[in-house]
Each structure stands twice: as C-alpha cells, then as structure tokens.
C-alpha cells in the first residue's frame, strides 16, 4: 500500500523551531525523532551522517530544505518520515541552497511504499510560499494541518 | 521524433532523486518533451546508455567523468528551473521540435 503524506509524516514526528549547532546536530536530532518513532535503529543516524560526508550536501534539495536519509539496509525498521524545523539556520555546505531551516528525515524500505509520499512532498514543497510557511510554523499541529489541507 | 533518455542520479536512489524524478517527469509531461526518464545511483549513471544525466547541482562534480552532458538542478522543487535547463539541453541535442 502506498502511503499518503499525512500517514507517512504524522504529527508526533514533527518538531518546530529546534535549536541546532551545526549540520551534524541537525542530523542527530532528526534521527532521534525517527528512532523514537520506531522508524529506524540507532545506526541509521550515523549512516545519514556518513552519506553527507561521502557524497556531499546534495541532500539539500531546495533553498533551506534538507532531505536526510541513508539506505534501507542501514537500519530502517518501518517506512516513514520525521520533520525538524530550526530556530536558527545551519550551513550544510551546499553551493546554492544553504542555509538550512527545514530537515526532513526519510526512512525508506526497499519496496516502493514511499514513492507516493515523495511525490506528494514534491507537490507540497513546489507550491509558492510552502517552504516559507513551513519555516514560520510554530507547532506540529500547524504543520499537520497544512499537510491535511493539501492531501 | 526519437526520444532522448535522461538518467536521474542520486547517491542512494531513495530520496532526493525521487523528488527530482517526480518534478522532472511533471515538466516533461506538461511540455510534451521527447525525453524518457530512468533513475538510479552514481555508479549506474556512469555505465548507463542514457543521452544525458540529471542530478542535484552538488552531485555534478562527481559525475563529470561519466562522459555525458549533465543537467545540474539547484532547486529540485522549482519547475521553472527544471524547464529552463531541459530547454537548454534539448536545444543542444537539436530536439527543440
């Protein structure tokens, strides 16, 4: 069954305006949300860090937005996503999309269950003002409502 | 018109390439561009028979040895940027119709 975005990114996995020191801290905090939600094993967090160290900050997919993830075999327990927005932006070293205000953490399994959710995420983020609205959001409830409105 | 094949590249093929593929696919469909999309990881991109590669701009340096034209996209959810860059690559291939 493909997931819709509101099932893939539930309100309990969203945190707003969190403080973070640097990109590693962002990955750690997003990863912790994912682990607490039962999406991943602890080792997945280190794998997300290593992917950025090895492949560069290409995971910063749009201005201010990072899509953090590793591979299914790095410790995914259940497909899903978490979201952390930051109180102050953090540099990931991307040539044009820094600084990052919004970090999505993706746990994908080898099946295609996340494909529909990624398509919905693309639709959401490509709407004018969507990224700014996310950045300004004060609460997980507010973001959850934004997702519900779209889907 | 014979279609071009484009290969959407990601470090793992799971996350950003999925977003980029969805967005590129929408631009291709909307504008009826003669482009067929494939996707996968960097090593697959090097060995693929695709006419050109599409990747996040910061992945471009790791692909320069692939010997194919590369379209680097900065903002993966910006249809305008994707359209402009596909227009340019289509012009290079003389497939503007």
Coordinates of N, CA and C in Angstrom, one line a residue:
Chain A
X1 N 0.8 -1.2 0.0 CA 0.0 0.0 0.0 C 0.9 1.3 0.0
X2 N 0.7 2.1 -0.9 CA 1.4 3.4 -0.9 C 0.9 4.3 0.2
X3 N 1.8 5.0 0.8 CA 1.5 5.9 1.9 C 1.1 7.3 1.4
X4 N 0.1 7.9 2.0 CA -0.1 9.3 1.7 C 0.7 10.0 2.7
X5 N 1.0 11.3 2.3 CA 1.9 12.1 3.2 C 1.5 12.2 4.6
X6 N 0.2 12.4 4.8 CA -0.3 12.5 6.2 C -0.1 11.3 7.1
X7 N 0.0 10.1 6.4 CA 0.3 8.9 7.2 C 1.8 8.7 7.3
X8 N 2.5 9.2 6.3 CA 3.9 9.0 6.2 C 4.7 9.9 7.2
X9 N 4.1 11.1 7.4 CA 4.7 12.1 8.3 C 3.6 12.5 9.3
X10 N 3.5 11.7 10.4 CA 2.5 12.0 11.4 C 2.9 13.1 12.3
X11 N 2.0 13.7 13.0 CA 2.2 14.9 13.9 C 3.2 14.6 15.0
X12 N 3.2 13.4 15.5 CA 4.1 13.0 16.6 C 5.6 13.0 16.2
X13 N 5.8 13.1 14.9 CA 7.2 13.1 14.4 C 7.7 14.4 13.9
X14 N 7.0 15.5 14.3 CA 7.3 16.8 13.8 C 7.7 17.6 15.0
X15 N 8.8 18.4 14.9 CA 9.3 19.3 16.0 C 9.6 20.7 15.3
X16 N 9.1 21.8 16.0 CA 9.3 23.1 15.4 C 10.3 23.9 16.1
X17 N 11.1 24.7 15.3 CA 12.0 25.7 15.8 C 12.9 25.2 16.9
X18 N 13.5 24.0 16.6 CA 14.5 23.4 17.5 C 15.9 24.1 17.3
X19 N 16.6 24.3 18.4 CA 18.0 24.8 18.2 C 18.9 23.7 17.7
X20 N 19.9 24.1 16.9 CA 20.9 23.1 16.5 C 22.2 23.8 16.2
X21 N 23.3 23.2 16.6 CA 24.6 23.8 16.5 C 25.2 23.8 15.1
X22 N 25.0 22.7 14.4 CA 25.6 22.5 13.1 C 24.9 21.4 12.4
X23 N 25.3 21.1 11.1 CA 24.5 20.1 10.4 C 24.5 18.7 11.0
X24 N 25.6 18.4 11.7 CA 25.6 17.1 12.4 C 24.6 17.0 13.5
X25 N 24.4 18.1 14.2 CA 23.4 18.2 15.2 C 22.0 18.1 14.6
X26 N 21.8 18.7 13.5 CA 20.5 18.6 12.8 C 20.2 17.1 12.4
X27 N 21.2 16.4 11.9 CA 21.0 15.0 11.6 C 20.8 14.2 12.8
X28 N 21.5 14.5 13.9 CA 21.3 13.8 15.2 C 19.9 13.9 15.7
X29 N 19.5 15.2 15.7 CA 18.1 15.5 16.3 C 17.0 14.9 15.4
X30 N 17.2 15.0 14.1 CA 16.1 14.5 13.2 C 16.1 13.0 13.3
X31 N 17.3 12.4 13.4 CA 17.5 10.9 13.6 C 16.8 10.4 14.9
X32 N 17.0 11.2 16.0 CA 16.5 10.9 17.3 C 14.9 10.8 17.2
X33 N 14.3 11.8 16.5 CA 12.9 11.8 16.3 C 12.5 10.5 15.6
X34 N 13.2 10.1 14.6 CA 12.9 8.9 13.8 C 13.0 7.7 14.6
X35 N 14.1 7.6 15.4 CA 14.3 6.5 16.3 C 13.2 6.3 17.3
X36 N 12.9 7.4 17.9 CA 11.8 7.4 19.0 C 10.5 7.0 18.4
X37 N 10.3 7.3 17.1 CA 9.0 6.9 16.4 C 9.1 5.4 15.9
X38 N 10.2 4.8 16.2 CA 10.3 3.4 15.8 C 10.5 3.1 14.3
X39 N 11.0 4.2 13.6 CA 11.3 4.1 12.2 C 12.6 3.4 11.9
X40 N 13.6 3.7 12.8 CA 15.0 3.3 12.5 C 15.7 2.7 13.7
X41 N 16.8 2.0 13.5 CA 17.7 1.7 14.5 C 18.7 2.8 14.7
X42 N 19.4 2.9 15.8 CA 20.3 4.0 16.1 C 21.4 4.1 15.0
X43 N 21.8 3.0 14.5 CA 22.9 3.0 13.5 C 22.6 3.8 12.2
X44 N 21.3 3.9 11.9 CA 20.9 4.7 10.8 C 21.3 6.2 10.8
X45 N 21.3 6.7 12.1 CA 21.7 8.1 12.3 C 23.1 8.3 11.8
X46 N 24.0 7.5 12.2 CA 25.4 7.6 11.7 C 25.5 7.4 10.2
X47 N 24.7 6.5 9.7 CA 24.7 6.3 8.2 C 24.3 7.5 7.5
X48 N 23.3 8.3 8.0 CA 22.9 9.6 7.4 C 24.1 10.6 7.4
X49 N 24.8 10.6 8.5 CA 26.0 11.5 8.6 C 27.0 11.1 7.6
X50 N 27.3 9.8 7.5 CA 28.3 9.3 6.5 C 27.9 9.6 5.1
X51 N 26.6 9.5 4.8 CA 26.2 9.7 3.4 C 26.5 11.2 3.0
X52 N 26.3 12.1 3.9 CA 26.7 13.5 3.6 C 28.2 13.7 3.6
X53 N 28.9 13.0 4.5 CA 30.4 13.1 4.4 C 30.9 12.6 3.1
X54 N 30.4 11.5 2.7 CA 30.9 10.8 1.5 C 30.4 11.4 0.2
X55 N 29.1 11.8 0.1 CA 28.5 12.2 -1.2 C 28.3 13.7 -1.2
X56 N 28.6 14.4 -0.2 CA 28.4 15.9 -0.2 C 26.9 16.3 0.2
X57 N 26.7 17.6 0.2 CA 25.4 18.1 0.7 C 24.3 18.1 -0.4
X58 N 24.3 17.2 -1.3 CA 23.3 17.2 -2.4 C 21.9 16.9 -1.8
X59 N 21.9 16.4 -0.6 CA 20.6 16.2 0.1 C 19.8 17.5 0.4
X60 N 20.5 18.6 0.3 CA 19.8 19.9 0.4 C 19.1 20.1 -0.9
X61 N 17.8 19.7 -1.0 CA 17.1 19.6 -2.3 C 16.6 20.9 -2.8
X62 N 16.4 21.9 -1.9 CA 15.8 23.2 -2.3 C 16.3 24.2 -1.3
X63 N 16.2 25.5 -1.6 CA 16.7 26.5 -0.7 C 16.1 26.3 0.7
X64 N 17.0 26.1 1.7 CA 16.6 25.9 3.1 C 16.0 24.6 3.5
X65 N 16.0 23.6 2.5 CA 15.4 22.3 2.8 C 16.3 21.1 2.6
X66 N 16.5 20.3 3.7 CA 17.4 19.1 3.5 C 16.5 17.9 3.6
X67 N 16.7 16.9 2.8 CA 16.0 15.6 2.9 C 17.0 14.6 3.3
X68 N 17.1 14.4 4.6 CA 18.1 13.5 5.2 C 17.7 12.0 5.1
X69 N 18.6 11.2 4.7 CA 18.3 9.8 4.7 C 19.5 8.9 4.5
X70 N 19.4 7.6 4.7 CA 20.5 6.7 4.4 C 19.9 5.6 3.5
X71 N 20.4 4.4 3.6 CA 19.9 3.3 2.7 C 19.0 2.4 3.6
X72 N 18.0 1.7 2.9 CA 17.2 0.8 3.7 C 18.0 -0.2 4.6
X73 N 19.1 -0.7 4.0 CA 19.9 -1.7 4.8 C 20.7 -1.1 5.9
X74 N 20.6 0.2 6.1 CA 21.4 0.9 7.2 C 20.6 0.9 8.5
X75 N 19.4 0.2 8.5 CA 18.7 0.1 9.8 C 17.3 0.7 9.8
X76 N 16.6 0.6 8.7 CA 15.2 1.0 8.6 C 14.4 -0.1 9.2
X77 N 13.5 0.3 10.1 CA 12.5 -0.7 10.7 C 11.2 -0.6 10.0
X78 N 10.8 0.7 9.7 CA 9.5 1.0 9.2 C 9.6 2.2 8.3
X79 N 8.9 2.2 7.2 CA 8.9 3.3 6.3 C 8.2 4.5 6.9
X80 N 8.8 5.7 6.8 CA 8.1 6.9 7.3 C 9.1 8.1 7.3
X81 N 8.6 9.2 7.8 CA 9.4 10.4 7.8 C 9.2 11.2 9.1
X82 N 10.2 12.0 9.4 CA 10.2 12.9 10.5 C 10.5 14.3 10.0
X83 N 10.2 15.3 10.7 CA 10.4 16.7 10.3 C 10.9 17.6 11.4
X84 N 12.0 18.2 11.2 CA 12.5 19.2 12.2 C 12.7 20.5 11.6
X85 N 12.1 21.6 12.2 CA 12.4 22.9 11.7 C 13.3 23.6 12.7
X86 N 14.1 24.5 12.3 CA 15.1 25.1 13.2 C 14.8 26.5 13.6
X87 N 15.3 26.8 14.9 CA 15.1 28.2 15.3 C 16.1 29.1 14.6
X88 N 17.2 28.6 14.3 CA 18.2 29.4 13.6 C 18.8 28.5 12.5
X89 N 19.1 29.0 11.3 CA 19.5 28.2 10.2 C 21.0 27.7 10.4
X90 N 21.2 26.6 9.7 CA 22.5 25.9 9.8 C 23.1 25.7 8.4
X91 N 24.4 25.8 8.2 CA 25.1 25.6 7.0 C 25.4 24.1 6.8
X92 N 25.0 23.6 5.6 CA 25.3 22.2 5.2 C 26.5 22.2 4.2
X93 N 26.9 23.4 3.7 CA 27.9 23.4 2.7 C 27.4 23.3 1.3
X94 N 26.1 23.5 1.1 CA 25.6 23.4 -0.3 C 25.9 24.7 -1.0
X95 N 26.2 24.5 -2.3 CA 26.6 25.7 -3.1 C 25.6 26.7 -3.3
X96 N 24.3 26.4 -3.3 CA 23.3 27.4 -3.5 C 22.1 27.3 -2.6
X97 N 21.9 26.2 -1.9 CA 20.6 26.1 -1.1 C 20.8 26.3 0.4
X98 N 22.0 26.6 0.8 CA 22.3 27.0 2.2 C 21.7 28.4 2.5
X99 N 21.3 28.7 3.8 CA 21.4 27.8 5.0 C 20.1 27.0 5.1
X100 N 20.1 25.9 5.9 CA 19.0 25.0 6.0 C 18.2 25.4 7.2
X101 N 16.9 25.5 7.0 CA 15.9 25.8 8.1 C 15.0 24.6 8.4
X102 N 14.9 23.7 7.4 CA 13.9 22.6 7.5 C 14.6 21.3 7.1
X103 N 14.5 20.3 8.0 CA 15.1 19.0 7.7 C 14.0 17.9 7.8
X104 N 13.8 17.2 6.7 CA 13.0 16.0 6.6 C 13.9 14.8 6.8
X105 N 13.5 13.9 7.6 CA 14.3 12.6 7.8 C 13.5 11.5 7.2
X106 N 14.1 10.8 6.2 CA 13.3 9.8 5.5 C 13.9 8.4 5.8
X107 N 12.9 7.5 6.2 CA 13.3 6.1 6.3 C 12.5 5.4 5.2
X108 N 13.2 4.9 4.2 CA 12.6 4.2 3.1 C 13.0 2.7 3.1
X109 N 12.0 1.9 2.8 CA 12.3 0.5 2.7 C 12.5 0.2 1.2
X110 N 12.9 -1.1 0.9 CA 13.3 -1.4 -0.5 C 12.1 -1.5 -1.4
X111 N 10.9 -1.6 -0.8 CA 9.7 -1.6 -1.7 C 9.4 -0.1 -2.1
X112 N 8.3 0.1 -2.8 CA 8.1 1.4 -3.3 C 7.0 2.2 -2.4
X113 N 6.9 1.8 -1.1 CA 5.9 2.4 -0.3 C 6.0 3.9 -0.1
X114 N 7.3 4.4 -0.3 CA 7.5 5.8 0.0 C 7.3 6.7 -1.3
X115 N 7.2 6.0 -2.4 CA 7.1 6.7 -3.7 C 6.0 7.8 -3.8
X116 N 4.8 7.3 -3.4 CA 3.7 8.2 -3.4 C 3.8 9.4 -2.4
X117 N 4.4 9.1 -1.2 CA 4.6 10.1 -0.3 C 5.7 11.1 -0.8
X118 N 6.7 10.7 -1.5 CA 7.7 11.6 -2.0 C 7.1 12.5 -3.1
X119 N 6.2 11.9 -3.9 CA 5.5 12.7 -5.0 C 4.7 13.8 -4.3
X120 N 4.0 13.4 -3.2 CA 3.2 14.4 -2.5 C 4.0 15.5 -1.9
X121 N 5.2 15.0 -1.3 CA 6.1 16.0 -0.7 C 6.6 17.0 -1.8
X122 N 6.9 16.5 -3.0 CA 7.3 17.3 -4.1 C 6.3 18.3 -4.5
X123 N 5.0 17.9 -4.5 CA 3.9 18.8 -4.9 C 3.8 19.9 -3.8
X124 N 3.8 19.5 -2.6 CA 3.7 20.4 -1.4 C 4.8 21.5 -1.5
X125 N 6.0 21.0 -1.5 CA 7.2 22.0 -1.5 C 7.3 22.9 -2.7
X126 N 6.7 22.4 -3.8 CA 6.8 23.2 -5.1 C 5.8 24.3 -5.1
X127 N 4.8 24.3 -4.2 CA 3.9 25.4 -4.2 C 4.5 26.7 -3.7
X128 N 4.2 27.8 -4.3 CA 4.7 29.1 -3.9 C 4.4 29.4 -2.4
X129 N 5.4 29.7 -1.7 CA 5.2 30.0 -0.3 C 5.2 28.9 0.7
X130 N 5.3 27.6 0.2 CA 5.2 26.5 1.1 C 6.4 26.4 2.0
X131 N 7.6 26.6 1.5 CA 8.8 26.4 2.3 C 8.8 27.5 3.4
X132 N 8.4 28.8 3.0 CA 8.4 29.9 3.9 C 7.4 29.6 5.0
X133 N 6.2 29.0 4.7 CA 5.2 28.7 5.7 C 5.7 27.7 6.6
X134 N 6.4 26.7 6.1 CA 6.9 25.6 7.0 C 7.9 26.2 8.0
X135 N 8.8 27.1 7.5 CA 9.8 27.7 8.3 C 9.2 28.5 9.4
X136 N 8.1 29.2 9.1 CA 7.4 30.1 10.1 C 6.6 29.3 11.1
X137 N 6.2 28.1 10.8 CA 5.3 27.3 11.6 C 5.8 27.2 13.1
X138 N 4.8 27.4 14.0 CA 5.1 27.4 15.4 C 4.9 26.1 16.1
X139 N 4.1 25.2 15.5 CA 3.8 24.0 16.2 C 3.5 22.8 15.2
X140 N 3.8 21.6 15.7 CA 3.5 20.4 14.8 C 2.0 20.4 14.4
X141 N 1.1 20.8 15.2 CA -0.3 20.9 14.8 C -0.5 21.7 13.6
X142 N 0.2 22.9 13.6 CA 0.1 23.8 12.4 C 0.5 23.1 11.1
X143 N 1.7 22.4 11.2 CA 2.2 21.8 10.0 C 1.4 20.6 9.6
X144 N 0.9 19.9 10.6 CA 0.0 18.7 10.3 C -1.3 19.2 9.6
X145 N -1.8 20.4 10.0 CA -3.0 20.9 9.3 C -2.6 21.3 7.9
X146 N -1.4 21.9 7.7 CA -1.0 22.2 6.3 C -1.0 21.0 5.4
X147 N -0.5 19.9 6.0 CA -0.4 18.6 5.2 C -1.9 18.1 4.9
X148 N -2.7 18.2 5.9 CA -4.1 17.7 5.7 C -4.8 18.6 4.7
X149 N -4.6 19.9 4.6 CA -5.2 20.7 3.7 C -4.9 20.3 2.3
X150 N -3.6 19.9 2.1 CA -3.2 19.5 0.7 C -3.7 18.1 0.3
X151 N -3.7 17.2 1.3 CA -4.0 15.8 0.9 C -5.2 15.2 1.7
Chain B
X1 N 9.3 11.9 -33.4 CA 10.7 12.2 -33.0 C 11.3 11.2 -32.0
X2 N 12.5 10.8 -32.2 CA 13.1 9.8 -31.3 C 13.4 10.5 -30.0
X3 N 13.0 9.7 -28.9 CA 13.2 10.3 -27.6 C 14.6 10.2 -27.1
X4 N 15.0 11.2 -26.3 CA 16.2 11.1 -25.6 C 16.0 10.4 -24.3
X5 N 17.0 9.8 -23.8 CA 16.9 9.2 -22.5 C 17.8 10.0 -21.5
X6 N 17.1 10.3 -20.4 CA 17.8 11.0 -19.3 C 17.9 10.2 -18.1
X7 N 19.0 10.2 -17.4 CA 19.2 9.4 -16.2 C 19.2 10.3 -15.0
X8 N 18.3 10.1 -14.1 CA 18.2 11.0 -12.8 C 19.1 10.3 -11.8
X9 N 20.1 11.0 -11.3 CA 21.1 10.4 -10.4 C 20.9 10.8 -9.0
X10 N 21.1 9.9 -8.0 CA 21.1 10.1 -6.6 C 22.2 9.3 -6.0
X11 N 22.6 9.8 -4.8 CA 23.7 9.0 -4.1 C 23.2 7.6 -3.7
X12 N 21.9 7.5 -3.4 CA 21.3 6.2 -2.9 C 20.2 5.8 -3.8
X13 N 19.6 6.7 -4.6 CA 18.4 6.4 -5.4 C 17.1 6.4 -4.6
X14 N 17.1 6.8 -3.3 CA 15.9 6.7 -2.5 C 15.2 8.0 -2.3
X15 N 15.9 9.1 -2.0 CA 15.3 10.3 -1.5 C 15.2 11.4 -2.5
X16 N 16.4 12.2 -2.7 CA 16.3 13.4 -3.5 C 16.1 13.0 -5.0
X17 N 16.6 11.9 -5.4 CA 16.4 11.5 -6.8 C 14.9 11.3 -7.1
X18 N 14.2 10.8 -6.1 CA 12.8 10.5 -6.2 C 12.0 11.8 -6.4
X19 N 12.4 12.8 -5.6 CA 11.8 14.2 -5.7 C 12.1 14.7 -7.1
X20 N 13.4 14.7 -7.5 CA 13.8 15.2 -8.7 C 13.2 14.5 -9.9
X21 N 13.0 13.2 -9.8 CA 12.4 12.5 -10.9 C 10.9 12.8 -11.0
X22 N 10.2 12.9 -9.9 CA 8.8 13.3 -9.9 C 8.6 14.7 -10.6
X23 N 9.5 15.7 -10.1 CA 9.3 17.0 -10.7 C 9.7 17.1 -12.1
X24 N 10.8 16.4 -12.5 CA 11.2 16.4 -13.9 C 10.2 15.8 -14.8
X25 N 9.6 14.7 -14.3 CA 8.6 14.0 -15.0 C 7.3 14.9 -15.3
X26 N 7.0 15.7 -14.3 CA 5.8 16.6 -14.5 C 6.1 17.6 -15.5
X27 N 7.4 18.2 -15.5 CA 7.8 19.2 -16.5 C 7.8 18.6 -17.9
X28 N 8.3 17.3 -18.0 CA 8.3 16.7 -19.3 C 6.9 16.4 -19.9
X29 N 6.0 15.9 -19.0 CA 4.6 15.6 -19.4 C 3.9 16.9 -19.8
X30 N 4.0 17.9 -19.0 CA 3.3 19.2 -19.2 C 3.8 19.8 -20.6
X31 N 5.1 19.7 -20.9 CA 5.6 20.4 -22.1 C 5.7 19.4 -23.2
X32 N 5.4 18.2 -23.0 CA 5.5 17.2 -24.1 C 6.9 17.1 -24.7
X33 N 7.9 17.1 -23.8 CA 9.3 17.0 -24.2 C 9.6 15.5 -24.6
X34 N 10.4 15.3 -25.7 CA 10.8 14.0 -26.1 C 11.9 13.4 -25.2
X35 N 11.6 13.2 -24.0 CA 12.6 12.7 -23.0 C 12.0 11.5 -22.2
X36 N 12.7 10.4 -22.2 CA 12.3 9.3 -21.4 C 13.2 9.3 -20.2
X37 N 12.7 9.0 -19.0 CA 13.5 9.1 -17.7 C 13.8 7.7 -17.1
X38 N 15.0 7.6 -16.7 CA 15.5 6.5 -15.9 C 16.0 7.1 -14.6
X39 N 16.2 6.2 -13.6 CA 16.9 6.8 -12.4 C 17.7 5.7 -11.7
X40 N 18.6 6.1 -10.9 CA 19.5 5.2 -10.2 C 20.6 5.9 -9.5
X41 N 21.6 5.1 -9.1 CA 22.7 5.7 -8.3 C 23.9 6.1 -9.2
X42 N 24.9 6.7 -8.6 CA 26.0 7.3 -9.4 C 26.7 6.2 -10.3
X43 N 27.0 5.1 -9.7 CA 27.7 4.0 -10.5 C 26.9 3.5 -11.7
X44 N 25.6 3.5 -11.5 CA 24.7 3.1 -12.6 C 24.7 4.2 -13.7
X45 N 24.7 5.4 -13.3 CA 24.7 6.5 -14.2 C 25.9 6.4 -15.1
X46 N 27.1 6.1 -14.6 CA 28.3 6.0 -15.4 C 28.2 5.0 -16.4
X47 N 27.6 3.8 -16.1 CA 27.5 2.7 -17.1 C 26.2 2.7 -18.0
X48 N 25.3 3.7 -17.7 CA 24.1 3.7 -18.5 C 24.3 4.2 -19.9
X49 N 23.3 3.9 -20.7 CA 23.3 4.3 -22.1 C 22.6 5.6 -22.3
X50 N 22.2 6.3 -21.2 CA 21.4 7.5 -21.3 C 22.1 8.6 -22.1
X51 N 21.3 9.5 -22.8 CA 21.9 10.5 -23.6 C 22.5 11.6 -22.7
X52 N 21.8 11.9 -21.5 CA 22.3 12.8 -20.6 C 21.9 12.5 -19.2
X53 N 22.5 13.2 -18.2 CA 22.3 12.9 -16.8 C 21.6 14.1 -16.2
X54 N 20.7 13.9 -15.2 CA 20.1 15.0 -14.4 C 20.4 14.7 -12.9
X55 N 21.0 15.7 -12.2 CA 21.3 15.5 -10.8 C 21.2 16.8 -10.1
X56 N 21.2 16.7 -8.7 CA 21.3 17.9 -7.9 C 22.6 18.5 -8.2
X57 N 22.6 19.9 -8.2 CA 23.8 20.6 -8.6 C 25.1 20.2 -7.9
X58 N 25.0 19.8 -6.6 CA 26.2 19.5 -5.9 C 26.7 18.1 -6.1
X59 N 25.9 17.3 -6.9 CA 26.4 16.0 -7.3 C 27.1 16.0 -8.6
X60 N 27.0 17.1 -9.3 CA 27.6 17.2 -10.7 C 29.1 16.9 -10.7
X61 N 29.9 17.5 -9.8 CA 31.4 17.3 -9.8 C 31.7 15.8 -9.8
X62 N 30.9 14.9 -9.1 CA 31.3 13.5 -9.0 C 30.9 12.8 -10.3
X63 N 30.2 13.5 -11.2 CA 29.7 12.8 -12.4 C 30.4 13.2 -13.7
X64 N 31.3 14.2 -13.5 CA 32.0 14.8 -14.7 C 32.7 13.8 -15.5
X65 N 33.2 12.7 -14.9 CA 34.0 11.6 -15.6 C 33.0 10.6 -16.3
X66 N 31.7 10.9 -16.2 CA 30.8 9.9 -16.9 C 30.7 10.1 -18.4
X67 N 31.3 11.2 -18.9 CA 31.4 11.4 -20.3 C 30.0 11.7 -21.0
X68 N 29.1 12.3 -20.2 CA 27.8 12.6 -20.8 C 27.5 14.1 -20.4
X69 N 26.6 14.7 -21.1 CA 26.2 16.0 -20.7 C 25.4 15.9 -19.3
X70 N 25.6 16.8 -18.4 CA 24.9 16.8 -17.1 C 24.1 18.0 -16.9
X71 N 22.8 17.8 -16.5 CA 22.0 18.9 -16.1 C 22.0 19.0 -14.6
X72 N 22.5 20.0 -14.0 CA 22.6 20.2 -12.6 C 21.4 21.1 -12.1
X73 N 20.6 20.5 -11.2 CA 19.4 21.3 -10.7 C 19.7 21.8 -9.3
X74 N 19.6 23.1 -9.1 CA 19.8 23.6 -7.7 C 18.6 23.4 -6.8
X75 N 17.5 23.9 -7.3 CA 16.2 23.8 -6.5 C 15.3 22.7 -7.1
X76 N 15.3 21.5 -6.5 CA 14.6 20.4 -7.1 C 13.1 20.5 -7.1
X77 N 12.6 21.4 -6.4 CA 11.1 21.6 -6.5 C 10.7 22.8 -7.3
X78 N 11.6 23.4 -8.1 CA 11.4 24.5 -8.9 C 11.2 24.1 -10.4
X79 N 9.9 24.1 -10.8 CA 9.6 23.6 -12.2 C 10.2 24.5 -13.2
X80 N 10.3 25.8 -12.9 CA 10.8 26.8 -13.9 C 12.3 26.5 -14.1
X81 N 13.1 26.3 -13.1 CA 14.5 26.0 -13.2 C 14.7 24.7 -14.1
X82 N 13.9 23.7 -13.7 CA 14.0 22.4 -14.4 C 13.6 22.6 -15.9
X83 N 12.6 23.3 -16.2 CA 12.1 23.6 -17.6 C 13.2 24.3 -18.4
X84 N 13.8 25.4 -17.8 CA 14.8 26.1 -18.5 C 16.0 25.3 -18.8
X85 N 16.4 24.4 -17.9 CA 17.6 23.6 -18.1 C 17.3 22.5 -19.1
X86 N 16.1 21.9 -19.1 CA 15.7 20.9 -20.1 C 15.6 21.6 -21.5
X87 N 15.1 22.8 -21.5 CA 15.1 23.5 -22.8 C 16.5 23.7 -23.4
X88 N 17.4 24.0 -22.5 CA 18.8 24.2 -23.0 C 19.4 22.9 -23.5
X89 N 19.2 21.8 -22.8 CA 19.8 20.5 -23.2 C 19.1 20.0 -24.5
X90 N 17.8 20.3 -24.6 CA 17.1 19.9 -25.8 C 17.6 20.7 -27.0
X91 N 17.9 21.9 -26.8 CA 18.5 22.8 -27.9 C 19.9 22.2 -28.3
X92 N 20.6 21.8 -27.3 CA 22.0 21.3 -27.6 C 21.9 20.0 -28.4
X93 N 20.8 19.2 -28.2 CA 20.6 18.0 -28.9 C 19.8 18.2 -30.2
X94 N 19.5 19.5 -30.4 CA 18.7 19.9 -31.6 C 17.4 19.2 -31.6
X95 N 16.7 19.1 -30.5 CA 15.4 18.4 -30.4 C 14.3 19.4 -30.0
X96 N 14.5 20.6 -30.3 CA 13.5 21.6 -29.9 C 12.2 21.5 -30.7
X97 N 12.2 20.6 -31.7 CA 10.9 20.4 -32.4 C 10.7 21.5 -33.4

